[in-house]
Amino acid sequence: MHVKLRPEDIEVFSEAITHFFITCTGETASVRSAFLIERDTPAVWNDFNGLIEISGDYTGSICFSAPRALLSHVLLKMGESVFTDDRHGDIVGEIANTLSGQARRHFGEGLGIAPPRVLDGAAKAFVARASSLPYAIPLRWHGYEAHLVVQLDSRE
């Protein structure tokens, strides 16, 4: 039996986004209400997409999708001076990994987190790994739009 995400589960991810931006940039991000993605090709994908596959007591994925400009600005705030595609791929994966790690505090050690991987292009390699619909959690930071896409089922 698969148990789907509850509103308090979604809130964990929203709080993780807020925590990440305050901790790494010293500035808050505006996190808006989550919504279900009901089409096959969501319009939430950006220039860089960092995907974490979930296993263990849960199945699914967590993907942070952001435009190049947002990631460049985050790198600058973190004191970086290299702004290559590789560095943007690294930081989008690091953000996805950090947000997943914070969610593990809520879901427990049964939330298995794979190393991040960067998806090519408009997340064409994104494949549904859970039976539930994915949630998109939109955020705005310095005028840039990004999304955390969470698709997660519990194996209770």
JSON list of N, CA, C and O in Angstrom, two decimals, residues 2 8-9 12 16-17 43 49 56 66 68 71 85 89 93 105 110 112 116 128-130 136 138 140:
[
{"chain": "A", "resi": 2, "resn": "HIS", "atom": "N", "xyz": [0.55, 2.22, -0.82]},
{"chain": "A", "resi": 2, "resn": "HIS", "atom": "CA", "xyz": [1.30, 3.46, -0.89]},
{"chain": "A", "resi": 2, "resn": "HIS", "atom": "C", "xyz": [0.53, 4.58, -0.20]},
{"chain": "A", "resi": 2, "resn": "HIS", "atom": "O", "xyz": [-0.67, 4.73, -0.42]},
{"chain": "A", "resi": 8, "resn": "GLU", "atom": "N", "xyz": [1.47, 18.47, 5.86]},
{"chain": "A", "resi": 8, "resn": "GLU", "atom": "CA", "xyz": [2.60, 18.70, 6.77]},
{"chain": "A", "resi": 8, "resn": "GLU", "atom": "C", "xyz": [3.91, 18.16, 6.19]},
{"chain": "A", "resi": 8, "resn": "GLU", "atom": "O", "xyz": [4.98, 18.66, 6.52]},
{"chain": "A", "resi": 9, "resn": "ASP", "atom": "N", "xyz": [3.82, 17.18, 5.31]},
{"chain": "A", "resi": 9, "resn": "ASP", "atom": "CA", "xyz": [5.02, 16.69, 4.62]},
{"chain": "A", "resi": 9, "resn": "ASP", "atom": "C", "xyz": [5.52, 17.73, 3.62]},
{"chain": "A", "resi": 9, "resn": "ASP", "atom": "O", "xyz": [6.72, 17.97, 3.51]},
{"chain": "A", "resi": 12, "resn": "VAL", "atom": "N", "xyz": [7.45, 20.53, 5.22]},
{"chain": "A", "resi": 12, "resn": "VAL", "atom": "CA", "xyz": [8.84, 20.20, 5.53]},
{"chain": "A", "resi": 12, "resn": "VAL", "atom": "C", "xyz": [9.76, 20.67, 4.40]},
{"chain": "A", "resi": 12, "resn": "VAL", "atom": "O", "xyz": [10.82, 21.25, 4.65]},
{"chain": "A", "resi": 16, "resn": "ALA", "atom": "N", "xyz": [12.60, 23.60, 4.36]},
{"chain": "A", "resi": 16, "resn": "ALA", "atom": "CA", "xyz": [13.97, 23.28, 3.95]},
{"chain": "A", "resi": 16, "resn": "ALA", "atom": "C", "xyz": [14.48, 24.32, 2.94]},
{"chain": "A", "resi": 16, "resn": "ALA", "atom": "O", "xyz": [15.65, 24.73, 3.01]},
{"chain": "A", "resi": 17, "resn": "ILE", "atom": "N", "xyz": [13.62, 24.76, 2.02]},
{"chain": "A", "resi": 17, "resn": "ILE", "atom": "CA", "xyz": [14.00, 25.79, 1.05]},
{"chain": "A", "resi": 17, "resn": "ILE", "atom": "C", "xyz": [14.36, 27.08, 1.79]},
{"chain": "A", "resi": 17, "resn": "ILE", "atom": "O", "xyz": [15.40, 27.69, 1.54]},
{"chain": "A", "resi": 43, "resn": "ALA", "atom": "N", "xyz": [5.70, 22.75, -16.75]},
{"chain": "A", "resi": 43, "resn": "ALA", "atom": "CA", "xyz": [6.40, 23.97, -17.14]},
{"chain": "A", "resi": 43, "resn": "ALA", "atom": "C", "xyz": [7.29, 24.48, -16.03]},
{"chain": "A", "resi": 43, "resn": "ALA", "atom": "O", "xyz": [7.61, 25.64, -15.97]},
{"chain": "A", "resi": 49, "resn": "ASN", "atom": "N", "xyz": [18.65, 21.15, -13.52]},
{"chain": "A", "resi": 49, "resn": "ASN", "atom": "CA", "xyz": [17.74, 20.33, -12.73]},
{"chain": "A", "resi": 49, "resn": "ASN", "atom": "C", "xyz": [18.55, 19.28, -11.98]},
{"chain": "A", "resi": 49, "resn": "ASN", "atom": "O", "xyz": [19.15, 18.40, -12.60]},
{"chain": "A", "resi": 56, "resn": "GLY", "atom": "N", "xyz": [14.25, 3.02, -0.15]},
{"chain": "A", "resi": 56, "resn": "GLY", "atom": "CA", "xyz": [14.05, 2.62, 1.24]},
{"chain": "A", "resi": 56, "resn": "GLY", "atom": "C", "xyz": [12.58, 2.48, 1.56]},
{"chain": "A", "resi": 56, "resn": "GLY", "atom": "O", "xyz": [11.84, 1.84, 0.82]},
{"chain": "A", "resi": 66, "resn": "ALA", "atom": "N", "xyz": [16.26, 25.20, -11.40]},
{"chain": "A", "resi": 66, "resn": "ALA", "atom": "CA", "xyz": [16.51, 26.64, -11.29]},
{"chain": "A", "resi": 66, "resn": "ALA", "atom": "C", "xyz": [17.14, 27.19, -12.56]},
{"chain": "A", "resi": 66, "resn": "ALA", "atom": "O", "xyz": [17.86, 26.48, -13.26]},
{"chain": "A", "resi": 68, "resn": "ARG", "atom": "N", "xyz": [19.83, 29.49, -14.72]},
{"chain": "A", "resi": 68, "resn": "ARG", "atom": "CA", "xyz": [21.27, 29.75, -14.57]},
{"chain": "A", "resi": 68, "resn": "ARG", "atom": "C", "xyz": [21.53, 31.00, -13.72]},
{"chain": "A", "resi": 68, "resn": "ARG", "atom": "O", "xyz": [22.41, 30.97, -12.85]},
{"chain": "A", "resi": 71, "resn": "LEU", "atom": "N", "xyz": [21.30, 30.38, -9.97]},
{"chain": "A", "resi": 71, "resn": "LEU", "atom": "CA", "xyz": [22.44, 29.59, -9.48]},
{"chain": "A", "resi": 71, "resn": "LEU", "atom": "C", "xyz": [23.72, 30.42, -9.47]},
{"chain": "A", "resi": 71, "resn": "LEU", "atom": "O", "xyz": [24.53, 30.29, -8.54]},
{"chain": "A", "resi": 85, "resn": "ASP", "atom": "N", "xyz": [29.28, 25.76, -16.59]},
{"chain": "A", "resi": 85, "resn": "ASP", "atom": "CA", "xyz": [28.14, 24.84, -16.58]},
{"chain": "A", "resi": 85, "resn": "ASP", "atom": "C", "xyz": [28.35, 23.75, -15.53]},
{"chain": "A", "resi": 85, "resn": "ASP", "atom": "O", "xyz": [27.40, 23.36, -14.85]},
{"chain": "A", "resi": 89, "resn": "GLY", "atom": "N", "xyz": [25.91, 22.88, -12.47]},
{"chain": "A", "resi": 89, "resn": "GLY", "atom": "CA", "xyz": [25.40, 21.54, -12.25]},
{"chain": "A", "resi": 89, "resn": "GLY", "atom": "C", "xyz": [25.71, 21.05, -10.84]},
{"chain": "A", "resi": 89, "resn": "GLY", "atom": "O", "xyz": [24.87, 20.41, -10.20]},
{"chain": "A", "resi": 93, "resn": "GLY", "atom": "N", "xyz": [22.76, 20.30, -7.89]},
{"chain": "A", "resi": 93, "resn": "GLY", "atom": "CA", "xyz": [22.75, 18.99, -7.23]},
{"chain": "A", "resi": 93, "resn": "GLY", "atom": "C", "xyz": [22.95, 19.13, -5.73]},
{"chain": "A", "resi": 93, "resn": "GLY", "atom": "O", "xyz": [22.30, 18.44, -4.93]},
{"chain": "A", "resi": 105, "resn": "ARG", "atom": "N", "xyz": [15.14, 14.42, 8.12]},
{"chain": "A", "resi": 105, "resn": "ARG", "atom": "CA", "xyz": [14.88, 14.64, 9.55]},
{"chain": "A", "resi": 105, "resn": "ARG", "atom": "C", "xyz": [13.41, 14.42, 9.89]},
{"chain": "A", "resi": 105, "resn": "ARG", "atom": "O", "xyz": [13.08, 13.99, 10.97]},
{"chain": "A", "resi": 110, "resn": "GLY", "atom": "N", "xyz": [14.60, 5.95, 7.04]},
{"chain": "A", "resi": 110, "resn": "GLY", "atom": "CA", "xyz": [14.04, 5.12, 5.98]},
{"chain": "A", "resi": 110, "resn": "GLY", "atom": "C", "xyz": [13.93, 5.84, 4.65]},
{"chain": "A", "resi": 110, "resn": "GLY", "atom": "O", "xyz": [13.62, 5.23, 3.63]},
{"chain": "A", "resi": 112, "resn": "GLY", "atom": "N", "xyz": [15.75, 6.84, 1.89]},
{"chain": "A", "resi": 112, "resn": "GLY", "atom": "CA", "xyz": [17.04, 6.62, 1.25]},
{"chain": "A", "resi": 112, "resn": "GLY", "atom": "C", "xyz": [17.29, 7.66, 0.17]},
{"chain": "A", "resi": 112, "resn": "GLY", "atom": "O", "xyz": [16.45, 7.87, -0.70]},
{"chain": "A", "resi": 116, "resn": "PRO", "atom": "N", "xyz": [23.09, 13.04, -5.93]},
{"chain": "A", "resi": 116, "resn": "PRO", "atom": "CA", "xyz": [22.38, 13.86, -6.94]},
{"chain": "A", "resi": 116, "resn": "PRO", "atom": "C", "xyz": [22.94, 13.63, -8.33]},
{"chain": "A", "resi": 116, "resn": "PRO", "atom": "O", "xyz": [24.11, 13.32, -8.50]},
{"chain": "A", "resi": 128, "resn": "ALA", "atom": "N", "xyz": [8.68, 9.41, -13.68]},
{"chain": "A", "resi": 128, "resn": "ALA", "atom": "CA", "xyz": [7.92, 9.23, -12.45]},
{"chain": "A", "resi": 128, "resn": "ALA", "atom": "C", "xyz": [8.37, 7.96, -11.75]},
{"chain": "A", "resi": 128, "resn": "ALA", "atom": "O", "xyz": [8.44, 6.90, -12.37]},
{"chain": "A", "resi": 129, "resn": "ARG", "atom": "N", "xyz": [8.71, 8.09, -10.48]},
{"chain": "A", "resi": 129, "resn": "ARG", "atom": "CA", "xyz": [9.17, 6.95, -9.70]},
{"chain": "A", "resi": 129, "resn": "ARG", "atom": "C", "xyz": [8.20, 6.60, -8.57]},
{"chain": "A", "resi": 129, "resn": "ARG", "atom": "O", "xyz": [8.48, 5.72, -7.78]},
{"chain": "A", "resi": 130, "resn": "ALA", "atom": "N", "xyz": [7.10, 7.32, -8.53]},
{"chain": "A", "resi": 130, "resn": "ALA", "atom": "CA", "xyz": [6.09, 7.07, -7.51]},
{"chain": "A", "resi": 130, "resn": "ALA", "atom": "C", "xyz": [4.73, 7.04, -8.21]},
{"chain": "A", "resi": 130, "resn": "ALA", "atom": "O", "xyz": [4.58, 7.54, -9.32]},
{"chain": "A", "resi": 136, "resn": "ALA", "atom": "N", "xyz": [4.82, 20.60, -7.08]},
{"chain": "A", "resi": 136, "resn": "ALA", "atom": "CA", "xyz": [5.81, 21.63, -7.35]},
{"chain": "A", "resi": 136, "resn": "ALA", "atom": "C", "xyz": [5.69, 22.67, -6.24]},
{"chain": "A", "resi": 136, "resn": "ALA", "atom": "O", "xyz": [4.60, 23.12, -5.92]},
{"chain": "A", "resi": 138, "resn": "PRO", "atom": "N", "xyz": [6.92, 26.28, -5.68]},
{"chain": "A", "resi": 138, "resn": "PRO", "atom": "CA", "xyz": [7.60, 27.41, -6.32]},
{"chain": "A", "resi": 138, "resn": "PRO", "atom": "C", "xyz": [8.26, 28.33, -5.31]},
{"chain": "A", "resi": 138, "resn": "PRO", "atom": "O", "xyz": [7.77, 28.49, -4.18]},
{"chain": "A", "resi": 140, "resn": "ARG", "atom": "N", "xyz": [10.70, 32.19, -5.13]},
{"chain": "A", "resi": 140, "resn": "ARG", "atom": "CA", "xyz": [11.24, 33.37, -5.81]},
{"chain": "A", "resi": 140, "resn": "ARG", "atom": "C", "xyz": [12.35, 33.91, -4.93]},
{"chain": "A", "resi": 140, "resn": "ARG", "atom": "O", "xyz": [12.19, 34.06, -3.71]}
]
